[in-house]
Coordinates of N, CA and C in Angstrom, one line a residue:
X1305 N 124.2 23.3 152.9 CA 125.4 23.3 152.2 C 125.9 24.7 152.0
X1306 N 127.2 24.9 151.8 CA 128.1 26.6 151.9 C 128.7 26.0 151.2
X1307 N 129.5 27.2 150.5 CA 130.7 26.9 149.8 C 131.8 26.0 149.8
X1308 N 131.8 26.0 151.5 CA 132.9 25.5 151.7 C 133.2 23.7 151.1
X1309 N 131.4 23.3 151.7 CA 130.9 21.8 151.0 C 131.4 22.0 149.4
X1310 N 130.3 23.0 148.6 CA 131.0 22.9 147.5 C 132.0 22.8 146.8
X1311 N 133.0 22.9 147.5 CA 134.6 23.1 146.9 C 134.6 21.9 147.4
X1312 N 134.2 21.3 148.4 CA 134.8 19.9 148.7 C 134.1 19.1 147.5
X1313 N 133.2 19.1 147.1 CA 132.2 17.8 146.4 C 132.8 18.3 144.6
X1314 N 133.8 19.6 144.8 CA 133.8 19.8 143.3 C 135.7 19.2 143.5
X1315 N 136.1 19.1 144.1 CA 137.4 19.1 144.6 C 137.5 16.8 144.1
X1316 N 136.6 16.7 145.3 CA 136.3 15.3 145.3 C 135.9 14.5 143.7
X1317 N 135.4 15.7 143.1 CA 134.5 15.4 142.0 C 135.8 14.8 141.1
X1318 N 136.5 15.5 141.3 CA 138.1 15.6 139.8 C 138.7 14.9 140.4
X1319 N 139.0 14.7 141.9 CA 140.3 13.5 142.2 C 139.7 13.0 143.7
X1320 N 139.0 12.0 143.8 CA 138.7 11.5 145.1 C 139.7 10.7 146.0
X1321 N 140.9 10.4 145.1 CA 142.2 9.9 146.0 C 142.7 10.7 146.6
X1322 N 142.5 12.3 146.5 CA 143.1 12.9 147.6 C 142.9 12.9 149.2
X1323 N 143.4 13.0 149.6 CA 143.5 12.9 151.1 C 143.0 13.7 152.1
X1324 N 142.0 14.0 153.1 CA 141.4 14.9 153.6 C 142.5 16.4 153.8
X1325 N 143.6 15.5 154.4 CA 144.6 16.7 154.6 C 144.9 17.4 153.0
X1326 N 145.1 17.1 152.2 CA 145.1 17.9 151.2 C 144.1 18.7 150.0
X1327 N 142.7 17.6 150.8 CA 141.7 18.5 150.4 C 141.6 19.9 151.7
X1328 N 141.7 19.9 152.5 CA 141.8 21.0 153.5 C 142.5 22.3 153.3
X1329 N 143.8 21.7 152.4 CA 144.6 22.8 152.3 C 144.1 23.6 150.6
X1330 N 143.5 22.8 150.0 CA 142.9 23.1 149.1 C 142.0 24.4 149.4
X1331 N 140.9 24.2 150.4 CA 139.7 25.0 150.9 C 140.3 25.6 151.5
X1332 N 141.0 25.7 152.1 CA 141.3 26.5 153.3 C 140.7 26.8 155.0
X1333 N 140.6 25.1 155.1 CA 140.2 24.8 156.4 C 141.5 24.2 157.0
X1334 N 141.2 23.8 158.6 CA 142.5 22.5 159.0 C 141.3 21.3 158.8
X1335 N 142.1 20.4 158.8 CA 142.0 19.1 158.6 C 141.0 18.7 159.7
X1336 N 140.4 18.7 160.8 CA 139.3 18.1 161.0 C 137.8 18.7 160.7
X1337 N 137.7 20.1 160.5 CA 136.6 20.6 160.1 C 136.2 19.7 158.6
X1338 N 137.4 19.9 157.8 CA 137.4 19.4 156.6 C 136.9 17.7 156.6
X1339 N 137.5 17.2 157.4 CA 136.7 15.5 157.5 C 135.7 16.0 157.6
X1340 N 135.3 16.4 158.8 CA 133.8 16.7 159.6 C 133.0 16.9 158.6
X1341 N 132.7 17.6 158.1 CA 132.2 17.9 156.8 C 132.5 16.9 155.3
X1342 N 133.2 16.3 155.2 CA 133.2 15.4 153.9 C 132.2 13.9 154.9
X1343 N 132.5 13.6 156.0 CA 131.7 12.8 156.5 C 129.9 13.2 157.0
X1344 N 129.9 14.1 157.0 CA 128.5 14.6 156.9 C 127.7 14.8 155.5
X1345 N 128.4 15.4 154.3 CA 128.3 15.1 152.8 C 128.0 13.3 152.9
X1346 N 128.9 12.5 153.2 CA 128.6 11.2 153.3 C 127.0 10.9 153.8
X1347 N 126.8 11.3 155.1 CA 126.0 10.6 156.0 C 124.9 11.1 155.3
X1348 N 124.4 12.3 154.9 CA 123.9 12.8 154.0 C 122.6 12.3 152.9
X1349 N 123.7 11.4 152.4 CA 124.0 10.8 151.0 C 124.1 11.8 149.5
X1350 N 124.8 12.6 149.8 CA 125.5 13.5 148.9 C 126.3 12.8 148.4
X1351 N 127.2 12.5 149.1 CA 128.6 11.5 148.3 C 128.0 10.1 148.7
X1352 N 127.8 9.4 147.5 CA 127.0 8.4 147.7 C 128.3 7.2 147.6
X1353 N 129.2 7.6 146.8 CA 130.4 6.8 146.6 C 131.6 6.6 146.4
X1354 N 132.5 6.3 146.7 CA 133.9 6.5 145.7 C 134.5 5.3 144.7
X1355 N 134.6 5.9 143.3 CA 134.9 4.8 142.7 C 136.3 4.9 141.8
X1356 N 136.6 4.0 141.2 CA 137.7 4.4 139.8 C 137.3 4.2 138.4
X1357 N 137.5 4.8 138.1 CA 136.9 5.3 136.8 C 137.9 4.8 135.4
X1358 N 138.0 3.4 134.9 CA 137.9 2.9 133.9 C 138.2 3.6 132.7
X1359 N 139.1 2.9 131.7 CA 139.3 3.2 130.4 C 138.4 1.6 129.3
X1360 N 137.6 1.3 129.4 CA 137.1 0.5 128.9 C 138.3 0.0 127.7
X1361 N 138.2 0.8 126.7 CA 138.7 0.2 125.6 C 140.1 -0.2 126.0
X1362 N 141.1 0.0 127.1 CA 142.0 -0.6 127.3 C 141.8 -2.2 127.4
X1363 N 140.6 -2.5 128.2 CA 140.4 -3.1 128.9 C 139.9 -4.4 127.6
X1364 N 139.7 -4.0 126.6 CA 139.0 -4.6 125.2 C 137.7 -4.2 125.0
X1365 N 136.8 -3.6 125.5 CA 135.3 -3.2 125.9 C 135.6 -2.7 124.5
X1366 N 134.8 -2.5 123.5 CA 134.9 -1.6 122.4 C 133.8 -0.8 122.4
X1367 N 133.0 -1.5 122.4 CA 131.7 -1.0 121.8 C 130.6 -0.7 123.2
X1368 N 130.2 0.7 122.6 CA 129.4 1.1 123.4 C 127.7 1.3 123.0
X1369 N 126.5 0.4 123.4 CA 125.2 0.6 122.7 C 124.1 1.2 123.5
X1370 N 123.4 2.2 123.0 CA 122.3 2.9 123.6 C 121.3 1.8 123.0
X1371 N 120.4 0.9 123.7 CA 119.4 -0.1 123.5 C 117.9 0.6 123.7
X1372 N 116.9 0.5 123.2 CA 115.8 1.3 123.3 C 114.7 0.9 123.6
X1373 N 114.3 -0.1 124.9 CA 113.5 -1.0 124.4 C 111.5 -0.6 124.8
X1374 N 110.8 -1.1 124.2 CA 109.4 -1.2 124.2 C 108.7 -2.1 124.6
X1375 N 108.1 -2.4 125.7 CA 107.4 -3.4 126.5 C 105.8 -3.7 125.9
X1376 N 105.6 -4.9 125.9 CA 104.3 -5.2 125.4 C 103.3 -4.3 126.2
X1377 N 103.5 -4.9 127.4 CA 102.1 -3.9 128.3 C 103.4 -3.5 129.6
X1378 N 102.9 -2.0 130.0 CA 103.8 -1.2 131.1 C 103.5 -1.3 132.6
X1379 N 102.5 -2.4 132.7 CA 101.9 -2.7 133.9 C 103.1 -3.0 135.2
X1380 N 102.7 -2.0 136.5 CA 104.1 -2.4 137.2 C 104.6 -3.5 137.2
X1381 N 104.2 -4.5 137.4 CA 104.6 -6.3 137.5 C 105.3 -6.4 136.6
X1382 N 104.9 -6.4 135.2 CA 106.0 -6.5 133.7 C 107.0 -5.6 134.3
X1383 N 106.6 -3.9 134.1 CA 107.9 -2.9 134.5 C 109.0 -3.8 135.4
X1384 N 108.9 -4.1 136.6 CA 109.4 -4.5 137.7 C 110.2 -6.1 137.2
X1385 N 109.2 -6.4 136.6 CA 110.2 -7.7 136.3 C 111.5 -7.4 135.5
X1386 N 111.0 -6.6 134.3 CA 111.8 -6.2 133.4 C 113.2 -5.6 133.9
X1387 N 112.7 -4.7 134.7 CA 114.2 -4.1 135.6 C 115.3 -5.1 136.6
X1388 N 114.6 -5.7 136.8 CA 114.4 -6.9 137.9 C 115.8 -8.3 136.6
X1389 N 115.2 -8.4 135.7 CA 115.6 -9.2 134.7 C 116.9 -8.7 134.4
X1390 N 116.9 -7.2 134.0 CA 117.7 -6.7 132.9 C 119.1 -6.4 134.0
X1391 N 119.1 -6.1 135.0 CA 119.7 -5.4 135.8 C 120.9 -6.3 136.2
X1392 N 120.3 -7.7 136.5 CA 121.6 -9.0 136.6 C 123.0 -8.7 135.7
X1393 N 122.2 -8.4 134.5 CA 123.7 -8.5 133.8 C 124.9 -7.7 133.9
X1394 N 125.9 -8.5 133.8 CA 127.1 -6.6 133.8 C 127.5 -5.9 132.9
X1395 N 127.2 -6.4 131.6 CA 126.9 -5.7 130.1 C 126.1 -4.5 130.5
X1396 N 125.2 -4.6 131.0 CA 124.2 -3.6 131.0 C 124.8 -1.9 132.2
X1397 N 125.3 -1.4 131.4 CA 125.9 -0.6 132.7 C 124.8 0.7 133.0
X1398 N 123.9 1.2 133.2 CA 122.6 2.1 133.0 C 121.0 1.5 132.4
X1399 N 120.4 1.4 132.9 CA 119.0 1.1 133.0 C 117.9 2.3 133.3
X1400 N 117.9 3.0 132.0 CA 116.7 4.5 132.4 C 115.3 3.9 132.2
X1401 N 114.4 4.5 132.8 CA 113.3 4.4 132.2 C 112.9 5.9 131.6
X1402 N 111.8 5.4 130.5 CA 111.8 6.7 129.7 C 110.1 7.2 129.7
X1403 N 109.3 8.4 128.9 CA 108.6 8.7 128.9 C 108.6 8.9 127.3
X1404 N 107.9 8.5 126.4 CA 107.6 8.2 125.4 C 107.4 7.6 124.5
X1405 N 108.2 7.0 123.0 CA 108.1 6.2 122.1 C 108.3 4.9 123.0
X1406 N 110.1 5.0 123.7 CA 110.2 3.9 124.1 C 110.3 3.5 125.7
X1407 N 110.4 2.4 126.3 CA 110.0 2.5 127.9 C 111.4 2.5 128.6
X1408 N 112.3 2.0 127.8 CA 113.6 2.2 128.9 C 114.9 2.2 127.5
X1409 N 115.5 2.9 128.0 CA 117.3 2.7 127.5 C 117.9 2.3 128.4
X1410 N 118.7 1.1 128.0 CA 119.8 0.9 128.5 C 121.1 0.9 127.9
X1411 N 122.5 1.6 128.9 CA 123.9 1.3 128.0 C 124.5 0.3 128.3
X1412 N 125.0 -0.3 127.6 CA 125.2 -1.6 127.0 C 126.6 -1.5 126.6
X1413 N 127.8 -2.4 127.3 CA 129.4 -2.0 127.0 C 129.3 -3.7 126.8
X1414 N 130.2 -3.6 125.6 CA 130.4 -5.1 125.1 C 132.2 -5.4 124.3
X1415 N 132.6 -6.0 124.4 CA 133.7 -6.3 123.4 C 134.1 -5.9 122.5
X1416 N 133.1 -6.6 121.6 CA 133.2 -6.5 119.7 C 131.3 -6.4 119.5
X1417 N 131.4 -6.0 118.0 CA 130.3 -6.5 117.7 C 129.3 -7.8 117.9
X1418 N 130.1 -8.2 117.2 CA 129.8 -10.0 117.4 C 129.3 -10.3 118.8
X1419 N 129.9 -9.7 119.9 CA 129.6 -9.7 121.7 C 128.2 -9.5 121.7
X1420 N 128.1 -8.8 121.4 CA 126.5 -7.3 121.1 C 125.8 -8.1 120.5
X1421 N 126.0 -8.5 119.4 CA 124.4 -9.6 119.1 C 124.8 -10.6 119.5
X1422 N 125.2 -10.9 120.3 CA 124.8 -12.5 120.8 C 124.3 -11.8 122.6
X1423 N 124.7 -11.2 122.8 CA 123.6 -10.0 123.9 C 122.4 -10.2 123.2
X1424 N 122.6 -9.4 122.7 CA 121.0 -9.1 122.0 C 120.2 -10.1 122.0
X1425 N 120.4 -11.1 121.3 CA 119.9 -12.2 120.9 C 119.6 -13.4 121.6
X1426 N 121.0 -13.4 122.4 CA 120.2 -14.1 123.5 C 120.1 -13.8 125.0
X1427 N 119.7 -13.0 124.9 CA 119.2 -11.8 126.4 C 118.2 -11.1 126.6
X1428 N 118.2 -9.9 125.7 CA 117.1 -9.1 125.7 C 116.3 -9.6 124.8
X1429 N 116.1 -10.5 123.6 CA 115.3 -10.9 122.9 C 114.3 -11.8 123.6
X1430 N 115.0 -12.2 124.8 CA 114.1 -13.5 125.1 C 113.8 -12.8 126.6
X1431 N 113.9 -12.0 126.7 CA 113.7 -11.3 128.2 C 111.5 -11.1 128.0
X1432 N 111.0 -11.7 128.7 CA 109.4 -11.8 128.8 C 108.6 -10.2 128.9
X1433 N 108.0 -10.2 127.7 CA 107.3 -9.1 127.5 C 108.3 -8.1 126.7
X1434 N 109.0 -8.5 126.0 CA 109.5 -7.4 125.0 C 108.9 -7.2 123.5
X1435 N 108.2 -5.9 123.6 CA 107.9 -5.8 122.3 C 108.7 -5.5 121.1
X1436 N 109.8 -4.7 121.5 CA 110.4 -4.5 120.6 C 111.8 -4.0 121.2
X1437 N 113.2 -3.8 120.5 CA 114.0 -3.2 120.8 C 114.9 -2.3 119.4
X1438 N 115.6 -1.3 119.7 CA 116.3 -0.8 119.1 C 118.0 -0.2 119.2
X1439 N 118.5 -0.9 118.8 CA 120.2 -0.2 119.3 C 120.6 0.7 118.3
X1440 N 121.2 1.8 119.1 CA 122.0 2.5 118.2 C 123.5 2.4 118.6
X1441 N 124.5 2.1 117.7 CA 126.2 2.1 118.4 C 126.8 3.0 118.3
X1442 N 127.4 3.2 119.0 CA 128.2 5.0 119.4 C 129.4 4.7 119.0
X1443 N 129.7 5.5 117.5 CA 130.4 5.8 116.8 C 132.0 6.6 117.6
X1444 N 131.8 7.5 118.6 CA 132.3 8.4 118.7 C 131.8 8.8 120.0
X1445 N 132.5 9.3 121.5 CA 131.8 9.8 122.7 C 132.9 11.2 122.1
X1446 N 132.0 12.2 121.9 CA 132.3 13.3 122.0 C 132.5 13.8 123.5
X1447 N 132.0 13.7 124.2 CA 132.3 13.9 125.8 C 131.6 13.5 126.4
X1448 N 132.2 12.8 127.4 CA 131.9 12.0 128.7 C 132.0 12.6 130.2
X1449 N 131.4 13.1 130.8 CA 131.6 13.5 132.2 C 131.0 12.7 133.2
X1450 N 131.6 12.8 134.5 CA 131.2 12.2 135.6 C 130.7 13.3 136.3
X1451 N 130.9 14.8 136.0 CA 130.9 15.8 137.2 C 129.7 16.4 137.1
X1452 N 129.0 17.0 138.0 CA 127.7 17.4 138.3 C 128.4 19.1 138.2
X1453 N 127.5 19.9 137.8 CA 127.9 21.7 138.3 C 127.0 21.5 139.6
X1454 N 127.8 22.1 140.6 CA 126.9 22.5 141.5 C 126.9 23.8 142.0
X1455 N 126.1 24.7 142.2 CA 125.4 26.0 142.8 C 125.0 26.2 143.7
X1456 N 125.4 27.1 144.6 CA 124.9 27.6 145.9 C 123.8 28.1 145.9
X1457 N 122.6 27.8 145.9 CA 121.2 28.3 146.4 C 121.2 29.8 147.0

């Protein structure tokens, strides 16, 4: 990757509806070096996707929950089911797994409150092998990014 990639994947980053021709004129290529290269970024799997990016709360989504959860035993088979389980839903928008207190967070986009525990309760409570769970609700997204910094090596 050169610069020139970088400007495209930082360009792509802020508005992916632009058009190759006027990402080109952006960089300062013509227009088929510039595909040539955003399709190689693709083939890659650099650019893994293009999406649209959502105002949730328009949408009624309110509430947003960081979920914490604790597995009885971490044995791959539990692990794997557990991801395997959790993953179906579309509430569940992120599924990490963790290294410490607890074995995975998930974020969790729900309606109202009331949405959120009846989630809770009857979902992840009854999901096999959970020891424990803990949510925290996000008061406030001080900042949200989609964009990666990227650096030339």
């Amino acid at each position: 990757m050169d610069a020139k990639d970088i400007m495209i994947l930082n360009i792509l980053q802020d508005d992916s509806t632009l058009s190759v021709k006027e990402i080109s004129e952006k960089i300062g290529l013509t227009f088929t070096p510039t595909y040539e290269r955003i399709k190689q970024l693709e083939k890659q799997g650099i650019i893994e996707k293009y999406v649209v990016l959502l105002n949730r709360e328009k949408l009624g989504l309110n509430i947003v929950v960081y979920c914490n959860v604790r597995l009885k035993e971490q044995s791959q088979k539990v692990l794997a089911s557990f991801e395997s389980h959790i993953t179906k839903y579309d509430e569940v928008q992120e599924v990490i797994s963790l290294s410490g207190e607890y074995d995975y967070m998930l974020k969790i986009i729900a309606k109202d409150i009331n949405s959120y525990n009846e989630f809770a309760v009857n979902v992840i409570s009854n999901i096999p092998n959970i020891g424990q769970y803990h949510s925290s609700i996000v008061l406030h997204e001080v900042k949200k990014a989609t964009r990666f910094k990227i650096d030339i090596d």
